[in-house]
PDB file of C-alpha atoms in Angstrom:
ATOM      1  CA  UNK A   1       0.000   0.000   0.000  1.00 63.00           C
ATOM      2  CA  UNK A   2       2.714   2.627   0.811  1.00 56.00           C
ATOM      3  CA  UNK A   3       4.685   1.964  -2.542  1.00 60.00           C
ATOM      4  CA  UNK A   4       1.450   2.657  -4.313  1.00 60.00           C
ATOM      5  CA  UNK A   5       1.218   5.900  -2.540  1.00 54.00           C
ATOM      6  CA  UNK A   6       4.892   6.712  -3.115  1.00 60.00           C
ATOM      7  CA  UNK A   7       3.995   5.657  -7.260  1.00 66.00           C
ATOM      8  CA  UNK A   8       1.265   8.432  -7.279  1.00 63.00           C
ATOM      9  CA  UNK A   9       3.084  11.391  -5.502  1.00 59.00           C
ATOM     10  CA  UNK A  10       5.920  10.447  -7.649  1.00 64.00           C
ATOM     11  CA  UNK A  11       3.877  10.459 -10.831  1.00 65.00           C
ATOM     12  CA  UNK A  12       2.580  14.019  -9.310  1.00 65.00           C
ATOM     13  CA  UNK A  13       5.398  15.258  -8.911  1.00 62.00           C
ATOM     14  CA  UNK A  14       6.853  14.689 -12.071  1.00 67.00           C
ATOM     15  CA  UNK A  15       3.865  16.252 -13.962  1.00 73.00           C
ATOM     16  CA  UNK A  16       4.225  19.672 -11.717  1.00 68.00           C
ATOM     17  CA  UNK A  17       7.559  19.536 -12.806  1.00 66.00           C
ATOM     18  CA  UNK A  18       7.120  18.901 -16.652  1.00 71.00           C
ATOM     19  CA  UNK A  19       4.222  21.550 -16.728  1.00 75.00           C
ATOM     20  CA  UNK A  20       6.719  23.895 -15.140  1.00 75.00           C
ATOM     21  CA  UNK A  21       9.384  22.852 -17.957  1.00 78.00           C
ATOM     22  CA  UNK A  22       7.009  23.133 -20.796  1.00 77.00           C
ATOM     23  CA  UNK A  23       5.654  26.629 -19.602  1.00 77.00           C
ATOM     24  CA  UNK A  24       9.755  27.676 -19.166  1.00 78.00           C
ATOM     25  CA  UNK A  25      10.334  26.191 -22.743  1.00 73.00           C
ATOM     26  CA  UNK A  26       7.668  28.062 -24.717  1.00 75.00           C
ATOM     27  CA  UNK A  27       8.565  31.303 -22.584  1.00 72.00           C
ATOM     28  CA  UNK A  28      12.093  31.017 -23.850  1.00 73.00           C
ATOM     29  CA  UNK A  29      11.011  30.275 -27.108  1.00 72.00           C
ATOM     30  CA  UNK A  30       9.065  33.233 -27.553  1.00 73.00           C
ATOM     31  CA  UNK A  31      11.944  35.048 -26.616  1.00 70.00           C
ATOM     32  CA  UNK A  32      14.015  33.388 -29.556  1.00 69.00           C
ATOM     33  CA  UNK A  33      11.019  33.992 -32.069  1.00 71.00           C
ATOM     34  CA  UNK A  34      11.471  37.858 -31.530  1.00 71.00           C
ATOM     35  CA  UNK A  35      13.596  39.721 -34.033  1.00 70.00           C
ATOM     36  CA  UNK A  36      14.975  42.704 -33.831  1.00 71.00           C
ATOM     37  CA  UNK A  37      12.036  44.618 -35.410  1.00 70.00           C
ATOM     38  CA  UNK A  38      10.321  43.090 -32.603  1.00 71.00           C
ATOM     39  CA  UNK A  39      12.676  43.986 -29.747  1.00 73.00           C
ATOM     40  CA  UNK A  40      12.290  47.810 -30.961  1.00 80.00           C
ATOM     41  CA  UNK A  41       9.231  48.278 -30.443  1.00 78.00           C
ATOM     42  CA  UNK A  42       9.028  46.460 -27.214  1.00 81.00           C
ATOM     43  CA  UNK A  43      11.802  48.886 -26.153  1.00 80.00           C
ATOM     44  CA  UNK A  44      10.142  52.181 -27.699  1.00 85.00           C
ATOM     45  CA  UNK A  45       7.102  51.269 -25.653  1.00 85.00           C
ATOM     46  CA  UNK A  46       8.980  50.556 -22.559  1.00 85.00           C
ATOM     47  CA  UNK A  47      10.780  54.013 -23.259  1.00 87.00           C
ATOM     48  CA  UNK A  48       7.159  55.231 -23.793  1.00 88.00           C
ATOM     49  CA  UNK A  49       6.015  53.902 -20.446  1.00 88.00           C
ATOM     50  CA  UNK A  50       8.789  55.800 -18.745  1.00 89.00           C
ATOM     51  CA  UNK A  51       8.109  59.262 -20.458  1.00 87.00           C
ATOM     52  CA  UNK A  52       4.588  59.168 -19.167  1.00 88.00           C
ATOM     53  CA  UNK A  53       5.176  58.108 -15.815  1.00 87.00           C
ATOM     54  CA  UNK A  54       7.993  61.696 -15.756  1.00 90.00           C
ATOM     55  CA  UNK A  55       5.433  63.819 -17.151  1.00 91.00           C
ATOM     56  CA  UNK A  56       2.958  62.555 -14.355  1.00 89.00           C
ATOM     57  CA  UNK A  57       5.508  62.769 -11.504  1.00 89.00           C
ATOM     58  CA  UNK A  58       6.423  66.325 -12.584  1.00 91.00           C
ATOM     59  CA  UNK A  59       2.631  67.520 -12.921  1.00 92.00           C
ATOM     60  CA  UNK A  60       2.212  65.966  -9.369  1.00 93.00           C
ATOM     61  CA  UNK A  61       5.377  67.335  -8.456  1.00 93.00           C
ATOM     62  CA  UNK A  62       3.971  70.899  -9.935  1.00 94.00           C
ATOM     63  CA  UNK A  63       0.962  70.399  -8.086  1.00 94.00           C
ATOM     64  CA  UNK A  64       2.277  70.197  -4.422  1.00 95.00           C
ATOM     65  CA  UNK A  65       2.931  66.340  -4.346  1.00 96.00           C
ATOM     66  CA  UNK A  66       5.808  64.466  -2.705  1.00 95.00           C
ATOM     67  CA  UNK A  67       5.424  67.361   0.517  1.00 96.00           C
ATOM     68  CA  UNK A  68       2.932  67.392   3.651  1.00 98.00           C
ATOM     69  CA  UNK A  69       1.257  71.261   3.355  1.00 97.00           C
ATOM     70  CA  UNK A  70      -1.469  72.922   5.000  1.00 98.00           C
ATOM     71  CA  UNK A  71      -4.128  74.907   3.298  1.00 97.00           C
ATOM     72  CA  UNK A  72      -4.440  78.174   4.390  1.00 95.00           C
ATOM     73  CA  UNK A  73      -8.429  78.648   3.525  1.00 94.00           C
ATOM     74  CA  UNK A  74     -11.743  76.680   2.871  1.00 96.00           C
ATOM     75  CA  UNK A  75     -11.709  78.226  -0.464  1.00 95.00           C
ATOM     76  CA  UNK A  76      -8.243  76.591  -1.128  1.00 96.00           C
ATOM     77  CA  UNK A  77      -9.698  73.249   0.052  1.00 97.00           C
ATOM     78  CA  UNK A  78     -11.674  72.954  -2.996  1.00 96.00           C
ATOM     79  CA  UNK A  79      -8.985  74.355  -5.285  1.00 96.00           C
ATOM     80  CA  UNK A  80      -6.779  71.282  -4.206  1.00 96.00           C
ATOM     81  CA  UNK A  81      -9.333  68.813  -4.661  1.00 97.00           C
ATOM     82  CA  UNK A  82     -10.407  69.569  -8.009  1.00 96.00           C
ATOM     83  CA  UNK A  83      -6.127  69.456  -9.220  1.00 96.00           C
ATOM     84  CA  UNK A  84      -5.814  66.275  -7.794  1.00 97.00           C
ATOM     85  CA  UNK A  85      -7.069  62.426  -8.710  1.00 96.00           C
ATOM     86  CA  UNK A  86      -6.509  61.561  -5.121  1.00 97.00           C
ATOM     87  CA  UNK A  87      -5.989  63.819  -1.918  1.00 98.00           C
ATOM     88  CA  UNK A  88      -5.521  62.822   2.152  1.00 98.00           C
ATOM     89  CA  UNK A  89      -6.915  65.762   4.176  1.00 98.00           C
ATOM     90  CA  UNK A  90      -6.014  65.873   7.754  1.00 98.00           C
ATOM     91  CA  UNK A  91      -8.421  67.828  10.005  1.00 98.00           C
ATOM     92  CA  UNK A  92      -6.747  68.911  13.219  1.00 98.00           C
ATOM     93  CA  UNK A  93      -6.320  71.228  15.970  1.00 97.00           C
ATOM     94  CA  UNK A  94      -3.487  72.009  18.138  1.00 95.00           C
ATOM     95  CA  UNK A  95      -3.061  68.698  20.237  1.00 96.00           C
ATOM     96  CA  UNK A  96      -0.951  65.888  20.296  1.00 96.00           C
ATOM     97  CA  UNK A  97      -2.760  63.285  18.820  1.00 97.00           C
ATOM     98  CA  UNK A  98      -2.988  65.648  15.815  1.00 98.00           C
ATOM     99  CA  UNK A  99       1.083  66.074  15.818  1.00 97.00           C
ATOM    100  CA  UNK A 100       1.294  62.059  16.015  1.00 98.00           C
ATOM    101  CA  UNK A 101      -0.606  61.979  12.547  1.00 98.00           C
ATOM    102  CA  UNK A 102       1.433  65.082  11.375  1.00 98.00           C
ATOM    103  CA  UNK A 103       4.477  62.825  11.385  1.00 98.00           C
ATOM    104  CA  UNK A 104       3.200  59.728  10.164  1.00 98.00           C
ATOM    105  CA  UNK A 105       1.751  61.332   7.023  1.00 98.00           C
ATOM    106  CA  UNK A 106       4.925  64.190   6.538  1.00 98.00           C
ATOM    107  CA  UNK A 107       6.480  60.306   5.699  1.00 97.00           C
ATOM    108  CA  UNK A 108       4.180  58.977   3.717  1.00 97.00           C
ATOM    109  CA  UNK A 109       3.731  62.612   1.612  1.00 97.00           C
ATOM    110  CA  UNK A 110       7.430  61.607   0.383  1.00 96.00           C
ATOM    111  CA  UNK A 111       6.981  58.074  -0.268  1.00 95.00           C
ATOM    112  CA  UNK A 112       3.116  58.219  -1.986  1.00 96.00           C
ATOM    113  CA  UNK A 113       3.937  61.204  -4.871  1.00 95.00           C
ATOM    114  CA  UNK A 114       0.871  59.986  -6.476  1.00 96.00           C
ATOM    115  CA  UNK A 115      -1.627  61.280  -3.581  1.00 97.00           C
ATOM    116  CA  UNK A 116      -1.507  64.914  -2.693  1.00 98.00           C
ATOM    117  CA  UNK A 117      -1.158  65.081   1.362  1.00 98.00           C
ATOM    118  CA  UNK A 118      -2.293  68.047   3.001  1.00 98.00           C
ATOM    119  CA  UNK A 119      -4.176  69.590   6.391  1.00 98.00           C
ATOM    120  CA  UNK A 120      -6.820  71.603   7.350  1.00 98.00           C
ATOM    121  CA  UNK A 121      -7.366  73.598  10.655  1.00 98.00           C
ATOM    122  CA  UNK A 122     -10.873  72.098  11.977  1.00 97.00           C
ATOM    123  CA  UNK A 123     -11.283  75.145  14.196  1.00 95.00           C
ATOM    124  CA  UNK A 124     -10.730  77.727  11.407  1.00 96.00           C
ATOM    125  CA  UNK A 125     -12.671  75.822   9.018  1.00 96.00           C
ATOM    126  CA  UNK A 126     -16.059  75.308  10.512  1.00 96.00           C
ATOM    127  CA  UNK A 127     -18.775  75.442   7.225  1.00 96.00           C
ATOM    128  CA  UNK A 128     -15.848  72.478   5.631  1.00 96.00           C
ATOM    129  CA  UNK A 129     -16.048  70.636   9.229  1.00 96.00           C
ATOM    130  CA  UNK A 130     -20.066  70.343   9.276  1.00 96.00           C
ATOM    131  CA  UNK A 131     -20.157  69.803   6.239  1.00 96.00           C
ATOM    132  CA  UNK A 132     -18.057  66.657   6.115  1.00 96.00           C
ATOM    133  CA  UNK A 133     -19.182  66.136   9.514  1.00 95.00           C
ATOM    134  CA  UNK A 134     -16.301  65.991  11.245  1.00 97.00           C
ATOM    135  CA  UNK A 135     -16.492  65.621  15.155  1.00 95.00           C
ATOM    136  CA  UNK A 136     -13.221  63.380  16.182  1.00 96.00           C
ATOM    137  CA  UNK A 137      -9.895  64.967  15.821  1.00 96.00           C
ATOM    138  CA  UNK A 138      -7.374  63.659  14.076  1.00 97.00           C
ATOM    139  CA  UNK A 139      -9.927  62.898  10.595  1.00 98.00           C
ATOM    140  CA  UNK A 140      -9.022  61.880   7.482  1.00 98.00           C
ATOM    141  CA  UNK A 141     -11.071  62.538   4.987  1.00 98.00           C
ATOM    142  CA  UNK A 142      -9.336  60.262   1.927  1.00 98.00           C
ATOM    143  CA  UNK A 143     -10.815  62.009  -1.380  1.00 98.00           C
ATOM    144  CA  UNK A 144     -11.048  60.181  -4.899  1.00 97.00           C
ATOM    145  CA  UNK A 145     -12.118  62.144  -7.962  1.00 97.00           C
ATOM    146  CA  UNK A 146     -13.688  65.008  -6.111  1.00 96.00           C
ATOM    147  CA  UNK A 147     -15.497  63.442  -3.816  1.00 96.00           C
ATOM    148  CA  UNK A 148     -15.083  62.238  -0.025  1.00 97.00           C
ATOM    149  CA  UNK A 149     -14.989  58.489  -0.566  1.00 97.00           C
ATOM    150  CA  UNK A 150     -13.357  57.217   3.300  1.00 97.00           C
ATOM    151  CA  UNK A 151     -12.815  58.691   6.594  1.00 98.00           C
ATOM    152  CA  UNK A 152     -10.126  57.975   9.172  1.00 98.00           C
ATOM    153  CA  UNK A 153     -11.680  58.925  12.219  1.00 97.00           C
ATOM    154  CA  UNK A 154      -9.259  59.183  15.375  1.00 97.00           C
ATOM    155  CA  UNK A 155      -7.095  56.413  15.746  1.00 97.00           C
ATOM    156  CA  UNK A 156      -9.624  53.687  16.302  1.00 95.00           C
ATOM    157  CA  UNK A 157      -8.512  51.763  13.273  1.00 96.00           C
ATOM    158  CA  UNK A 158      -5.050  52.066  13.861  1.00 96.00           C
ATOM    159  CA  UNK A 159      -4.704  50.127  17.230  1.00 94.00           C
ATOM    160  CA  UNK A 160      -6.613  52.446  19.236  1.00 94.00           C
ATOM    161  CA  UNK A 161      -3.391  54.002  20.803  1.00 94.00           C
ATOM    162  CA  UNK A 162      -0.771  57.016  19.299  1.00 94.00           C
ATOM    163  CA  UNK A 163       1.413  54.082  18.985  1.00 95.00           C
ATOM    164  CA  UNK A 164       1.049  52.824  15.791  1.00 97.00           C
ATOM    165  CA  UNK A 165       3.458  52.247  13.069  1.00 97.00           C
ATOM    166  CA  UNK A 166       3.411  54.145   9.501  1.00 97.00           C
ATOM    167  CA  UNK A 167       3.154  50.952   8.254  1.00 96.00           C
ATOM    168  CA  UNK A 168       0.037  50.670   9.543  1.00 97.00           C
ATOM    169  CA  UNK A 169      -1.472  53.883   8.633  1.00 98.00           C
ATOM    170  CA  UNK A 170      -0.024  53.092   5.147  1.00 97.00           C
ATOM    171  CA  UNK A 171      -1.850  50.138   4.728  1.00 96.00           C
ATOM    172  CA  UNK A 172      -5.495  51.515   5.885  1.00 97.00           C
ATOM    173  CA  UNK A 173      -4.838  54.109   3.046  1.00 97.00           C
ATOM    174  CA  UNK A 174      -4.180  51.356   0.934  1.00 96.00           C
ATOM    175  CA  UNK A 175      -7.492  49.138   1.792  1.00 96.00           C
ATOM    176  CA  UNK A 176      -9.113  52.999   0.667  1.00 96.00           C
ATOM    177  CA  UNK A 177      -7.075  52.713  -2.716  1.00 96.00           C
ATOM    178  CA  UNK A 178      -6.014  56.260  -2.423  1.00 97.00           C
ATOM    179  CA  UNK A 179      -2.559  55.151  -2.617  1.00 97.00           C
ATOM    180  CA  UNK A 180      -0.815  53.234  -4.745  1.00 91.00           C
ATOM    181  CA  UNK A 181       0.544  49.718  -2.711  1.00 72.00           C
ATOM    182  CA  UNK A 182       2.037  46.563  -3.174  1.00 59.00           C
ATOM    183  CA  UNK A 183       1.692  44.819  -0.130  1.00 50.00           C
ATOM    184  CA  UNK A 184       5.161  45.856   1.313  1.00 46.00           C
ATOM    185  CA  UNK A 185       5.963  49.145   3.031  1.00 46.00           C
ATOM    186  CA  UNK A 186       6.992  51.735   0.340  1.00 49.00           C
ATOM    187  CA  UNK A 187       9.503  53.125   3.016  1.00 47.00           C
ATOM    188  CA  UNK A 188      11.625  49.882   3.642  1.00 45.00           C
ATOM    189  CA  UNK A 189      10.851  49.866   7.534  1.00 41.00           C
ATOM    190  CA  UNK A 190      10.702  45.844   8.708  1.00 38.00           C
ATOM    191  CA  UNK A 191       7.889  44.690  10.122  1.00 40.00           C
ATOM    192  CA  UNK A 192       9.597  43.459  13.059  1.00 34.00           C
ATOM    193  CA  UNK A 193      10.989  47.587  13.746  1.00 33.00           C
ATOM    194  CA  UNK A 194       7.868  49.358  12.515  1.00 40.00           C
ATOM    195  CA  UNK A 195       8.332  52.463  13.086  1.00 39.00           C
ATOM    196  CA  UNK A 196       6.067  54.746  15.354  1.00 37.00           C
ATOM    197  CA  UNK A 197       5.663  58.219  16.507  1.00 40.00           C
ATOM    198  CA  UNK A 198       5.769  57.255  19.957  1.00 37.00           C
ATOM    199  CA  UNK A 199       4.091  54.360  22.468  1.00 36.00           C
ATOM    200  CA  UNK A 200       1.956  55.823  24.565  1.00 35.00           C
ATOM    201  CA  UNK A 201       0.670  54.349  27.470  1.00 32.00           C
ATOM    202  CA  UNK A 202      -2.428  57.005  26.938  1.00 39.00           C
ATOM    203  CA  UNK A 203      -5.522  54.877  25.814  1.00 35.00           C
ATOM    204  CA  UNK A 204      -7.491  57.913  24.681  1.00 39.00           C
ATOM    205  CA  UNK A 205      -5.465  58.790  21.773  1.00 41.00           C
ATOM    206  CA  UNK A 206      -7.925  61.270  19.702  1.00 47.00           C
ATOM    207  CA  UNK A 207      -9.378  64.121  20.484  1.00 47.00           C
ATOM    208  CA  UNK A 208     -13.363  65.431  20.416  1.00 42.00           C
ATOM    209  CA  UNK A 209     -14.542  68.825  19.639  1.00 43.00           C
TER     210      UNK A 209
END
């Protein structure tokens, strides 16, 4: 009974393993079919690719991108929405919670070019905070296209504490999909060192008005 077992993994095995070959053998014959008509315009589109992706980094570049700013006026709120595809808008006031998310985002701001970063003074801004309905301070308010699409309210979703990582915050923008992510964080920092602001043994991490 066992050497029939061992017969039928082997046999398994060995057609994993030829599947793997074959699918290996046409990919390097596809290579070999490809002349050198063919390997120029696989290179001009590549060098295509690349031109597009500098024009967009220096219009988002243009546009206040790659840097952590705050907007001086409700009116300017809307002026920075409507240049950008996607936008993270911190509401705060003068507190420490609100200096904890400062930092976390002033990191990702440099990391995430593709998503304009900026804040908002709650306080000074009171028709933009009732009508997103902002109470809890820190919010995000993560904006695709315009419109308001996710909030980040406090730091509920972020362990509850001012402790958490970047990492962390990084991802939750990511489940949003108003950055750009690929599972790993953008800024190198191990998971096993994730790097936070500070740990607080403070359990009430945001702030009401």
């Amino acid at each position: 009974m066992e050497n029939k077992v061992q017969e039928i993994l082997e046999k398994q095995v060995l057609t994993v393993v030829k599947a793997v070959e074959d699918k290996i053998d046409d990919e390097i014959a596809a290579l070999d079919r490809l002349d050198t008509d063919d390997i120029e315009v696989l290179r001009e589109r590549r060098l295509q690719q690349m031109k597009k992706m500098a024009e967009k980094r220096s219009r988002w570049i243009a546009l206040g991108h790659g840097d952590y700013s705050e907007i001086p006026s409700e009116k300017d709120f809307f002026t920075v929405v409507k240049a950008s595809d996607r936008v993270v808008c911190h509401f705060y006031r003068e507190n420490w919670p609100c200096k904890v998310m400062d930092k976390h985002l002033s990191i990702l701001s440099k990391q995430h070019i593709e998503t304009r970063f900026v804040k908002i003074n709650a306080e000074k801004s009171p028709f933009l905070s009732e009508k997103l309905k902002i109470v809890v301070l820190p919010t995000l308010a993560l904006i695709k296209n315009t419109k308001v699409d996710d909030y980040v309210v406090g730091f509920d979703e972020l362990g509850g504490t001012d402790g958490f990582s970047t990492d962390e915050l990084e991802e939750r923008l990511a489940k949003s999909k108003v950055i750009f992510f690929e599972g790993e964080s953008s800024h190198n920092s191990s998971k096993s060192t994730r790097r936070s602001v500070r740990q607080s043994t403070n359990p009430d991490s945001s702030d009401s008005e």
